[in-house]
XYZ file of C-alpha atoms in Angstrom:
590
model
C 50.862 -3.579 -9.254
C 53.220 -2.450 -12.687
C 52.611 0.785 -13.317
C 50.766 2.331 -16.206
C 52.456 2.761 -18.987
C 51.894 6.732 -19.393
C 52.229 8.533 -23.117
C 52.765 11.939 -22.688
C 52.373 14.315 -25.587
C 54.963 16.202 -27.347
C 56.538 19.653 -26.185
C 56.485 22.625 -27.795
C 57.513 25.962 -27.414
C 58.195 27.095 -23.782
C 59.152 24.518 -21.232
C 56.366 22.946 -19.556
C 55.593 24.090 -16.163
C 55.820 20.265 -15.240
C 59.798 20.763 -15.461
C 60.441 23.866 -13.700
C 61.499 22.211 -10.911
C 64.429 21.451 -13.443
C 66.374 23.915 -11.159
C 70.002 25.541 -12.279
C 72.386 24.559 -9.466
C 75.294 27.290 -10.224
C 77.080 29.020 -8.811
C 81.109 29.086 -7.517
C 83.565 28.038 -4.919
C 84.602 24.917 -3.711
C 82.071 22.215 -3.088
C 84.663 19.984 -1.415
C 84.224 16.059 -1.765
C 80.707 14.394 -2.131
C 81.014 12.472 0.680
C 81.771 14.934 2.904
C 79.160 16.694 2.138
C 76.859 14.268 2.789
C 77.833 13.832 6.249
C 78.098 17.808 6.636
C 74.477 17.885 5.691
C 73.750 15.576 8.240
C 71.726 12.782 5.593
C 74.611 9.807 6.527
C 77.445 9.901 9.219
C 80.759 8.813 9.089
C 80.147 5.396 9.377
C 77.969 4.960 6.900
C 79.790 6.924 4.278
C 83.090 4.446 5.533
C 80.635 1.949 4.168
C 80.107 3.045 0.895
C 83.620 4.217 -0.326
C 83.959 0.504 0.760
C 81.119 -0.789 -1.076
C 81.739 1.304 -4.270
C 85.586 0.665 -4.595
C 84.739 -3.114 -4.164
C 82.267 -3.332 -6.930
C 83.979 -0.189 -9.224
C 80.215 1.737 -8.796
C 79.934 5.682 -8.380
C 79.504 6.818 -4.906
C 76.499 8.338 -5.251
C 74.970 5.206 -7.084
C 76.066 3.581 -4.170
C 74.697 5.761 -1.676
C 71.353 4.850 -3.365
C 71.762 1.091 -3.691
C 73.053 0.794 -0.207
C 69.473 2.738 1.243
C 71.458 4.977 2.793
C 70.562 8.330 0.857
C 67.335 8.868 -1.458
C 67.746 10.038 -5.391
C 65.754 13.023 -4.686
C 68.176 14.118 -1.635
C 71.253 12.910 -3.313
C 70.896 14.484 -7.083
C 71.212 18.256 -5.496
C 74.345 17.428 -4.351
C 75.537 16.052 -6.900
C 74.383 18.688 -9.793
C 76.162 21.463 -7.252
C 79.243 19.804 -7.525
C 79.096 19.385 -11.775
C 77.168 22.631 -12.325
C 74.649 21.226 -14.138
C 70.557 20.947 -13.764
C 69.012 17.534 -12.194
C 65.938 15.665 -12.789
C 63.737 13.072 -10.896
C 63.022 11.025 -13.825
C 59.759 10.003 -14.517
C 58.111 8.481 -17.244
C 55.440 10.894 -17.422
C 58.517 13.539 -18.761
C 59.842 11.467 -21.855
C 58.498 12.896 -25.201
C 58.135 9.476 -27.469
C 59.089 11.765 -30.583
C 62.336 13.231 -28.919
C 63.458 9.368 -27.895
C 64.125 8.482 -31.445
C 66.270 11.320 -32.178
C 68.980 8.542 -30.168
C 69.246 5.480 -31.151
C 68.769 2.914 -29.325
C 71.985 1.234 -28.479
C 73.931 4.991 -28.646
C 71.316 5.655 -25.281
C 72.088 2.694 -24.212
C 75.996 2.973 -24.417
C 76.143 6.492 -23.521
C 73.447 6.521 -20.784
C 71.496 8.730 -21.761
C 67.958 9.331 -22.324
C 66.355 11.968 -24.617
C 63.748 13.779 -22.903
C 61.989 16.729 -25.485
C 63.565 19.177 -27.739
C 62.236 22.641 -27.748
C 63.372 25.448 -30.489
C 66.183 22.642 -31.531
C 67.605 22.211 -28.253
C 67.219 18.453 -27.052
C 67.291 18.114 -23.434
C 68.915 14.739 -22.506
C 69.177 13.146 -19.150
C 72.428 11.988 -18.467
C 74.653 9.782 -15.778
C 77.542 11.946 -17.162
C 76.740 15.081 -18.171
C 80.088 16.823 -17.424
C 81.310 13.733 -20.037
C 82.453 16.301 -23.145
C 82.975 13.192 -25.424
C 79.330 11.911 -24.931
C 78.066 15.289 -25.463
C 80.023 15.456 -28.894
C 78.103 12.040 -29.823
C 74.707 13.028 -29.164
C 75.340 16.215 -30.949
C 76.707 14.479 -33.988
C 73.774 11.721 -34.152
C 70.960 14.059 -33.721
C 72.537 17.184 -35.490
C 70.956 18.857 -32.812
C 72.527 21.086 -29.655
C 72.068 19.494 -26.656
C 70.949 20.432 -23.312
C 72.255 17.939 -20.869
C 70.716 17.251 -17.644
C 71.646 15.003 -14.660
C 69.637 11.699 -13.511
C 70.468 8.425 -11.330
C 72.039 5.922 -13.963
C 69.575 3.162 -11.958
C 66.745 5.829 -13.289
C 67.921 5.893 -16.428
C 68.551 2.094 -17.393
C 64.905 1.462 -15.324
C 62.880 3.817 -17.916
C 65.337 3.672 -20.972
C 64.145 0.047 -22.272
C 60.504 1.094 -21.613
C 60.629 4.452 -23.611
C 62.119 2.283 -27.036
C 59.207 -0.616 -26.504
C 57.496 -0.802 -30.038
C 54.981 -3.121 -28.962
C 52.636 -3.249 -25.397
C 52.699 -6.149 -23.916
C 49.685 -7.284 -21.896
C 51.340 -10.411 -20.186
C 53.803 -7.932 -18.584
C 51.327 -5.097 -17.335
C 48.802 -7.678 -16.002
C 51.186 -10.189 -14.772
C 50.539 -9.381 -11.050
C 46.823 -8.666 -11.517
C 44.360 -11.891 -10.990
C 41.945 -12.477 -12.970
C 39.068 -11.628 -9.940
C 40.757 -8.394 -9.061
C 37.258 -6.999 -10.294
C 34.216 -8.202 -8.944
C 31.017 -8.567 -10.691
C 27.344 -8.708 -9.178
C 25.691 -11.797 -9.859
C 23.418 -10.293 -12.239
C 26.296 -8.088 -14.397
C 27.428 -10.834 -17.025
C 26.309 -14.602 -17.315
C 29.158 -16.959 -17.218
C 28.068 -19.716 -19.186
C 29.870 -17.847 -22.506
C 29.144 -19.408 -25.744
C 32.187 -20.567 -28.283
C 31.769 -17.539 -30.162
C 33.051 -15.822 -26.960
C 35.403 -18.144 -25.725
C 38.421 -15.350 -27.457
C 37.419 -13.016 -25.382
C 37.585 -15.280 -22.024
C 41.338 -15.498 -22.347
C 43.328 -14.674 -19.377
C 45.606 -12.159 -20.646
C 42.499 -10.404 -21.977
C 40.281 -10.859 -18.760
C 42.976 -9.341 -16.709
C 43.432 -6.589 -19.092
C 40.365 -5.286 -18.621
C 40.309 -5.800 -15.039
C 43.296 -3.890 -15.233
C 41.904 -0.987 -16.643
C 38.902 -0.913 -14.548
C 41.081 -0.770 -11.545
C 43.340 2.012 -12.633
C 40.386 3.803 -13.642
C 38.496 3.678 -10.404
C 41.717 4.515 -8.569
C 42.693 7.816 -11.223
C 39.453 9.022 -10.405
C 38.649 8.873 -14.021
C 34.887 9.829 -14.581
C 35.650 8.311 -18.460
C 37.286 5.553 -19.972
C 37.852 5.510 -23.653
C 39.142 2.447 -25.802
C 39.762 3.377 -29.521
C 40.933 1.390 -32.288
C 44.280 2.728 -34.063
C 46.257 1.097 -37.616
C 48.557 -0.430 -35.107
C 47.920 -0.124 -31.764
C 44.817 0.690 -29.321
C 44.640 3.511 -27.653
C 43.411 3.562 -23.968
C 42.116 7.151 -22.586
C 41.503 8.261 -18.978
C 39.280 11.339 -18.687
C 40.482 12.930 -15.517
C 39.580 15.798 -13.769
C 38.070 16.718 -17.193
C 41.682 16.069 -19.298
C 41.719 13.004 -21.552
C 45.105 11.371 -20.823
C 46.426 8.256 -22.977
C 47.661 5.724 -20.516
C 47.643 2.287 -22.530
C 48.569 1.377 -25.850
C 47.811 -2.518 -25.918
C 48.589 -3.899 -29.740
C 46.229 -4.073 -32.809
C 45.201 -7.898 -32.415
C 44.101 -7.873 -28.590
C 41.359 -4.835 -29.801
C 38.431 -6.826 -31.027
C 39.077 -9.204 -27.619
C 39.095 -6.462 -25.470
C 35.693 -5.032 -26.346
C 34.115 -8.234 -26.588
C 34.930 -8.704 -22.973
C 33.984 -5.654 -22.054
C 30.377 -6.282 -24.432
C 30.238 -9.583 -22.599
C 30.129 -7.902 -19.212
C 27.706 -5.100 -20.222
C 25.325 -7.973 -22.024
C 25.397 -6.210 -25.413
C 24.991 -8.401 -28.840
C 28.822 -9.543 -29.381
C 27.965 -10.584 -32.570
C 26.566 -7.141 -33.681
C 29.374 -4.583 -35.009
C 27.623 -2.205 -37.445
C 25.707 -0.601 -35.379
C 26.065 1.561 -31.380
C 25.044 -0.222 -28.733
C 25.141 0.563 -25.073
C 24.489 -1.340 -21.998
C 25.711 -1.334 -18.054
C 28.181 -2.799 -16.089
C 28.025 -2.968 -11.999
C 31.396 -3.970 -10.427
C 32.702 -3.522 -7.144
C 36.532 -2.520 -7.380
C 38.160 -2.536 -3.844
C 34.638 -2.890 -1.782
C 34.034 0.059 -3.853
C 30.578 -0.150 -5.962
C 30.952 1.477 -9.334
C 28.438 1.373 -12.305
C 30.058 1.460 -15.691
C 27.757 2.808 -18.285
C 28.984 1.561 -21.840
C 28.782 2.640 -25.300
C 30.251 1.338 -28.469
C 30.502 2.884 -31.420
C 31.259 1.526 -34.931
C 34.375 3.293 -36.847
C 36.335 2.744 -39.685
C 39.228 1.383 -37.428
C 36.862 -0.766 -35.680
C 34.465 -0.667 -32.839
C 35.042 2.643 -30.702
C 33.997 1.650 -26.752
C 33.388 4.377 -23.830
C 32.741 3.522 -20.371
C 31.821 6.406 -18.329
C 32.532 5.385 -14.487
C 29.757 6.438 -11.808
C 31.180 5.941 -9.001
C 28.809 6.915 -6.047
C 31.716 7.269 -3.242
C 32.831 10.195 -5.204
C 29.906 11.961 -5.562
C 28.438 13.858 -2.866
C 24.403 15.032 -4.086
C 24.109 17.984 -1.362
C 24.259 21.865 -2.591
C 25.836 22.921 0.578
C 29.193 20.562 -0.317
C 29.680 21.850 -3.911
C 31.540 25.285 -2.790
C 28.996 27.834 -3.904
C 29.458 31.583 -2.585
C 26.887 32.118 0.127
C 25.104 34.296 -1.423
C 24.609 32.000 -4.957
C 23.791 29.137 -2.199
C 21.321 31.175 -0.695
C 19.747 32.254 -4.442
C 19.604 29.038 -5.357
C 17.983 27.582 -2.115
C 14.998 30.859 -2.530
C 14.148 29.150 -5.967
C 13.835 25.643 -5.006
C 11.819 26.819 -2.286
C 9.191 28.357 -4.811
C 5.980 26.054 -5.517
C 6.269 26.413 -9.421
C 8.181 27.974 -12.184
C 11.367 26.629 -14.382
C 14.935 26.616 -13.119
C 17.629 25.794 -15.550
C 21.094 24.488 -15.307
C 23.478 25.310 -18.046
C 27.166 24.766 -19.064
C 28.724 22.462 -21.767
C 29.252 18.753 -21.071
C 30.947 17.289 -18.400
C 30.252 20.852 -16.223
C 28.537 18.725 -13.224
C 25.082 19.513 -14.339
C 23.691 16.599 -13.251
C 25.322 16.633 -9.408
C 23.603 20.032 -9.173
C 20.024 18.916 -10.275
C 20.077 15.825 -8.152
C 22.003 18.415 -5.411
C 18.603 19.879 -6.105
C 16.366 16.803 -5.756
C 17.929 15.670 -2.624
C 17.390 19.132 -1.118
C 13.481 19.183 -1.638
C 12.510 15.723 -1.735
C 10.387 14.104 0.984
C 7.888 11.794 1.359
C 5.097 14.527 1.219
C 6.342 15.080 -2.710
C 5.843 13.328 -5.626
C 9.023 13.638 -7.391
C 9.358 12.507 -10.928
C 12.208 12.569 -13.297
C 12.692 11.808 -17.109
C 16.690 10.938 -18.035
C 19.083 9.649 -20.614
C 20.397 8.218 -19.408
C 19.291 7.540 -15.141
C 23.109 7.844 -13.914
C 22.307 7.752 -10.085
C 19.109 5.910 -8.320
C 17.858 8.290 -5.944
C 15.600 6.920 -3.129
C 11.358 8.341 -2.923
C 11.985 9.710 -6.710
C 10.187 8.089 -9.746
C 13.067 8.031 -12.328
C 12.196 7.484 -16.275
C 14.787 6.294 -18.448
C 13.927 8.195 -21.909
C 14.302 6.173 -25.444
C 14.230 7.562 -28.774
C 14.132 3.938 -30.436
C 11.398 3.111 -28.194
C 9.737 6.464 -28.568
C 10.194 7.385 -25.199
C 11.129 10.702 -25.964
C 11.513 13.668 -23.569
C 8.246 15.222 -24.565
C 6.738 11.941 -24.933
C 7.072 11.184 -21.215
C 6.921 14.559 -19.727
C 3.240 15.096 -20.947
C 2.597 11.639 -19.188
C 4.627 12.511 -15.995
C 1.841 15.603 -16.008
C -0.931 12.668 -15.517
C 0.670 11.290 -12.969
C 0.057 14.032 -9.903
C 3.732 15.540 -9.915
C 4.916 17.982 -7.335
C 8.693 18.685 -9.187
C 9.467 17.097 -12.361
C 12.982 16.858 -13.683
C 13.960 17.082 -17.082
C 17.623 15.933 -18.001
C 17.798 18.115 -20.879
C 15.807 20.320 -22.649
C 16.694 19.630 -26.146
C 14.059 20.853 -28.911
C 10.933 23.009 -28.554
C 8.452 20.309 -28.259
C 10.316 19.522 -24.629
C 10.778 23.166 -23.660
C 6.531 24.102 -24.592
C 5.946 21.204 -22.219
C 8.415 22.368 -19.843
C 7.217 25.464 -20.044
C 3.629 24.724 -19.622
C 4.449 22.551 -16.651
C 5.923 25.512 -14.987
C 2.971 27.463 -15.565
C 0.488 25.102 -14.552
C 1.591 24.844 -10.645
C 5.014 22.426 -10.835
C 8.524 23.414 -9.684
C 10.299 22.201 -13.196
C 14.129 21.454 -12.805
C 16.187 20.913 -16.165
C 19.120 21.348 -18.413
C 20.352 23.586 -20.993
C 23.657 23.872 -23.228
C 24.595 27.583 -23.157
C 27.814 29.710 -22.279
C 26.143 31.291 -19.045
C 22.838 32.017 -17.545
C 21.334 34.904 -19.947
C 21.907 32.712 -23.055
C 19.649 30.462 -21.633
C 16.767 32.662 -21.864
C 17.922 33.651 -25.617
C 17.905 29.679 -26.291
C 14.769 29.138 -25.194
C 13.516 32.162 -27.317
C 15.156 30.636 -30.818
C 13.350 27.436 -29.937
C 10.026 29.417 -30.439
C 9.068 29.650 -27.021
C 7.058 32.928 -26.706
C 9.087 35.514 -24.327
C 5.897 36.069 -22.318
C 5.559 32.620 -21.312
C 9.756 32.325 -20.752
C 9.385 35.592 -17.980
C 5.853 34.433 -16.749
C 7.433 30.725 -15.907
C 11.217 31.450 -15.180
C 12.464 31.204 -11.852
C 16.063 31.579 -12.181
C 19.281 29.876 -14.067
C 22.296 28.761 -12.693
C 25.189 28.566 -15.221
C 28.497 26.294 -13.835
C 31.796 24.882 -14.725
C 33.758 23.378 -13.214
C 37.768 23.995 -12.802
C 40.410 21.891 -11.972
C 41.984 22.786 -8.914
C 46.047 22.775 -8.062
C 48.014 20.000 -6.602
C 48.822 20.570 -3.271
C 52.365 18.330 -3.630
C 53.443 20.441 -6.533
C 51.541 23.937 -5.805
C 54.156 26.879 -6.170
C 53.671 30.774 -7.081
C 54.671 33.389 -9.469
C 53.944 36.550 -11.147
C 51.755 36.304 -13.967
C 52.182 38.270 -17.112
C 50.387 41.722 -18.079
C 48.649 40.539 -21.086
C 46.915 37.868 -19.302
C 45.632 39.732 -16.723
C 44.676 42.103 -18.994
C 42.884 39.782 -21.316
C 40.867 38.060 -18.145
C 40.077 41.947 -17.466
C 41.365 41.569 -13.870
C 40.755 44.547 -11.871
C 42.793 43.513 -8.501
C 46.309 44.335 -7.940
C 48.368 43.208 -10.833
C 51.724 42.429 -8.742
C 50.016 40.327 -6.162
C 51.314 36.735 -7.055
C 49.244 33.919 -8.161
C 49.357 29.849 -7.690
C 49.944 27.202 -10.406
C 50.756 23.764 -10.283
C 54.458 22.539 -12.033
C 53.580 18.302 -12.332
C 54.603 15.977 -10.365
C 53.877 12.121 -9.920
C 50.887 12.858 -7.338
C 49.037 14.242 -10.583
C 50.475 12.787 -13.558
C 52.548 16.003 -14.227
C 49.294 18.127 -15.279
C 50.167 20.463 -12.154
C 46.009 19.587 -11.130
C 43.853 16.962 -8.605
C 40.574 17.181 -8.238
C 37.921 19.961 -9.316
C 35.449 22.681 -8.023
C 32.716 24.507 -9.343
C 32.445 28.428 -10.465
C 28.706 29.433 -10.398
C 27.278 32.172 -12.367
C 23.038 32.841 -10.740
C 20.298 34.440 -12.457
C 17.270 35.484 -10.916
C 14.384 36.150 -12.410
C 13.856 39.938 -11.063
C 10.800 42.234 -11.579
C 13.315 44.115 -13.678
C 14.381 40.684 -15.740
C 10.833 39.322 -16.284
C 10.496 43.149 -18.271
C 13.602 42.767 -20.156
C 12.237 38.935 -21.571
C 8.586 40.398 -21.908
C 10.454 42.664 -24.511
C 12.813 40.460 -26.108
C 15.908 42.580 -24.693
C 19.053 41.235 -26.385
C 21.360 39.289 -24.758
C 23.783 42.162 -23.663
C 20.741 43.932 -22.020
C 20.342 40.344 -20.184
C 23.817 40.205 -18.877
C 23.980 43.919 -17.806
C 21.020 43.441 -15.529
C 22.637 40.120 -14.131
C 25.236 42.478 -13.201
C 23.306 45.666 -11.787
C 21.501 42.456 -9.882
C 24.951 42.172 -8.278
C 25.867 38.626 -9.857
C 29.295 37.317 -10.247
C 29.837 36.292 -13.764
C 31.474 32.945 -14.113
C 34.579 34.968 -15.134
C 34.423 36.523 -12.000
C 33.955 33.555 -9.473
C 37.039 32.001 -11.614
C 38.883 34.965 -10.693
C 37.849 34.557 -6.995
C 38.673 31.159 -7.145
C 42.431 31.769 -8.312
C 42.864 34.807 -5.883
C 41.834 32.144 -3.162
C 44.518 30.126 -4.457
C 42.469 27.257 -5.748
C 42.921 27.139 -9.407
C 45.548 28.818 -11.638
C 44.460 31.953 -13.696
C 45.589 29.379 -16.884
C 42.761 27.252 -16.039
C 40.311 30.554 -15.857
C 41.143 31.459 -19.470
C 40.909 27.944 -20.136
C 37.188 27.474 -18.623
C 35.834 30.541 -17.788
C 36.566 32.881 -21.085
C 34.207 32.293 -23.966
C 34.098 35.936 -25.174
């Protein structure tokens, strides 16, 4: 499989942490011949380095490339060695490190002649990786065509030549990313597209285009991307991977292949092909490598063209049980005490994309059985859950929340879930279902748990019937957590840990991430969740009765001994889980 074609964004400021591993091989003495070295260390013996001098005198190549080409050493033993000897840094190049502005500072056939690749420039210094960097002569050229000082580096010159034609590509070529991928790689259910395509579709049954999107689907499934975006640019489309929260361009395919691409994809998801003015949406069910995966799709009309987003459900990866999402004991144990009650309201809040939804249905699974008439109003139903009564809610078809929650009450419920409670009318019905002997289960969009209270208050909601009904809230967000191939530690600054008001020991050392290939240089795989739990106290229900304001609310959240989300992001970084970046990041909104 050819590799995705990864765009990385420009650099600016302080290096990234991605290339800290750029490490300064100084120092003084004599290093003594490569070679020797070599077979010092103990990576090659003395036969095999009688090979190479052999090999590279024969064919006029550099030792160490020929350590390399022979098998006999690998780049990322070999380049230490090498640096020591020329006092320079080294690299592991990778595409995911090339800055697309900082490339065209070099011309094309100067990197090409002086092997060398431009990397990023930060404050005016270009860093370039070089197969000579002790070369003075080539560092006098770069200087004089970019008018800029330069920062050599060392890399393989097989590295270099490999990624240097790729970095000065203009145009994407689909032939030559979906050469080795058939055109079946992606398996539809019989019921997913009809393949008895019309002629107005017939340009977007072309191979190249077919395999294209297969192509994407597969990468996406294996990224563990929960989104897939496809936007239309002046000259080029841009491809986006949401992963682990972090949109992360990854395809550029030209202009002219745009409209083709989401006609395929409209195709699969049986949405009007012929329609363009107006959003759509519709569903996809493939199985990528025996894996099912439902792609919900959405286009969306814009002055570039049609805008399509496929958000990828992929059931493997989801795990609906509260005791598998990493809550504190004692927020497990809250949470479980309010399911358990036979009526009242228990929100969820956090912005989108927090995992909202795996908590609810978390939630459902938990308390369902066939002794309960479960019902729940969506929009959309991402997951089918078995002995629950899922509504898919409509606006065009009037089949609004409100709408079908006051028919869900005719229809003998025992817990009713609301996806999201998102104007009065749905929160007086919610409300009134609480109070009227049903455990109600739903959403909200606020910073953390006491806001949800205030929310529901500015929707008109009288506060007697908000503490009479409430049950508790559960606030959440999720952070992304550090790659364990890269994972390293340091000192953080002062002022950070002063602006997360961190009250542990400030010279205790924290872990972080620097990039590597495992996670596309982000320094991140994977994410957890950071719970914040309110319960709905004796004390609480007095403070809502009153209309308290919402720093009253959070100081008895507190006294209730609750960890604010700020403080289970804290906990999480002490435990080494996530950085203390990624706290400010998620967890600071004040």
């Amino acid at each position: 499989m050819t590799a995705l074609t990864a765009v990385p964004v420009s650099f600016a400021g302080e290096l990234p942490a991605s290339l800290l591993s750029l490490t300064e091989q100084t120092g003084s003495g004599t290093y003594g011949r490569l070679g020797d070295r070599l077979v010092s260390s103990g990576l090659i013996t003395e036969a095999e380095l009688e090979t190479a001098l052999a090999d590279s005198q024969s064919k006029g190549r550099r030792l160490g490339e020929t350590f390399v080409q022979l098998g006999l050493v690998e780049e990322k033993d070999l380049l230490p060695f090498i640096a020591q000897q020329l006092r320079v840094p080294f690299i592991h190049l990778r595409q995911g490190l090339v800055d697309p502005a900082a490339v065209k500072a070099v011309p094309r056939n100067k990197a090409e002649g002086l092997c060398a690749l431009a990397l990023f420039r930060v404050r005016g210094v270009l860093t370039v990786a070089m197969a000579e960097p002790q070369n003075l002569l080539h560092l006098d050229e770069l200087e004089r065509v970019t008018r800029m000082r330069i920062r050599p580096v060392l890399a393989m010159r097989s590295a270099i030549e490999g990624l240097l034609p790729r970095c000065y590509e203009v145009d994407f070529r689909v032939d030559n990313v979906t050469a080795d991928l058939s055109a079946d790689a992606v398996e539809l259910s019989p019921d997913a597209v009809h393949l008895d395509l019309q002629d107005a579709q017939s340009q977007a049954d072309e191979s190249p285009v077919i395999s294209l999107v297969n192509y994407i689907i597969v990468h996406a499934a294996r990224q563990r991307a929960s989104d897939i975006h496809i936007e239309p640019g002046p000259k080029h489309t841009a491809v986006r991977f949401r992963v682990d929260g972090e949109l992360r361009e990854v395809l550029r395919p030209r202009r002219e292949f745009h409209a083709a691409l989401v006609s395929r994809i409209k195709v699969m998801a049986k949405m009007d092909i012929a329609e363009q003015r107006i959003p759509q949406d519709g569903r996809i069910h493939v199985v990528v490598e025996r894996r099912e995966i439902d792609l919900r799709c959405s286009t969306l009309p814009t002055v570039q063209g049609e805008k399509c987003v496929m958000r990828v459900l992929d059931r493997a990866n989801v795990t609906f049980n509260l005791d598998s999402l990493g809550m504190p004991h004692q927020q497990l144990s809250s949470i479980k005490n309010m399911l358990a009650k036979p009526y009242g309201l228990v929100l969820v809040t956090g912005p989108t994309g927090s995992g909202k939804t795996t908590t609810l249905y978390s939630a459902i699974e938990l308390v369902k059985s066939e002794a309960r008439n479960i019902v729940t109003v969506e929009d959309p139903v991402e997951y089918q859950l078995e002995l629950i009564n899922q509504v898919q809610a409509a606006s065009n078809r009037s089949l609004t929340f409100a709408s079908v929650l006051r028919s869900i009450l005719r229809q003998d419920p025992d817990i009713i879930m609301i996806g999201e409670i998102r104007d009065a009318e749905t929160a007086e019905v919610a409300i009134q279902a609480a109070l009227t002997g049903h455990l109600v289960l739903s959403t909200l969009h606020t910073n953390d748990s006491a806001s949800a209270i205030t929310r529901l208050m500015d929707m008109g909601v009288a506060s007697y019937k908000i503490a009479a009904a409430l049950v508790g809230v559960i606030a959440q967000r999720l952070v992304r957590t550090i790659c364990p191939v890269c994972r390293t530690t340091y000192y953080p600054p002062e002022d950070m840990l002063q602006t997360l008001h961190y009250q542990g020991d400030h010279r205790r050392q924290f872990a972080r991430g620097e990039g590597c290939d495992a996670c596309f240089d982000s320094g991140y795989k994977g994410r957890v969740g950071i719970y914040e739990v309110l319960t709905a106290t004796k004390e609480m229900r007095g403070l809502i009765s009153a209309q308290a304001d919402l720093e009253k609310l959070r100081d008895c959240v507190r006294r209730d001994g609750g960890a604010t989300l700020l403080d289970a992001g804290l906990r999480c970084a002490e435990e080494g889980r996530t950085s203390l970046d990624e706290v400010l990041r998620v967890a600071l909104f004040e």
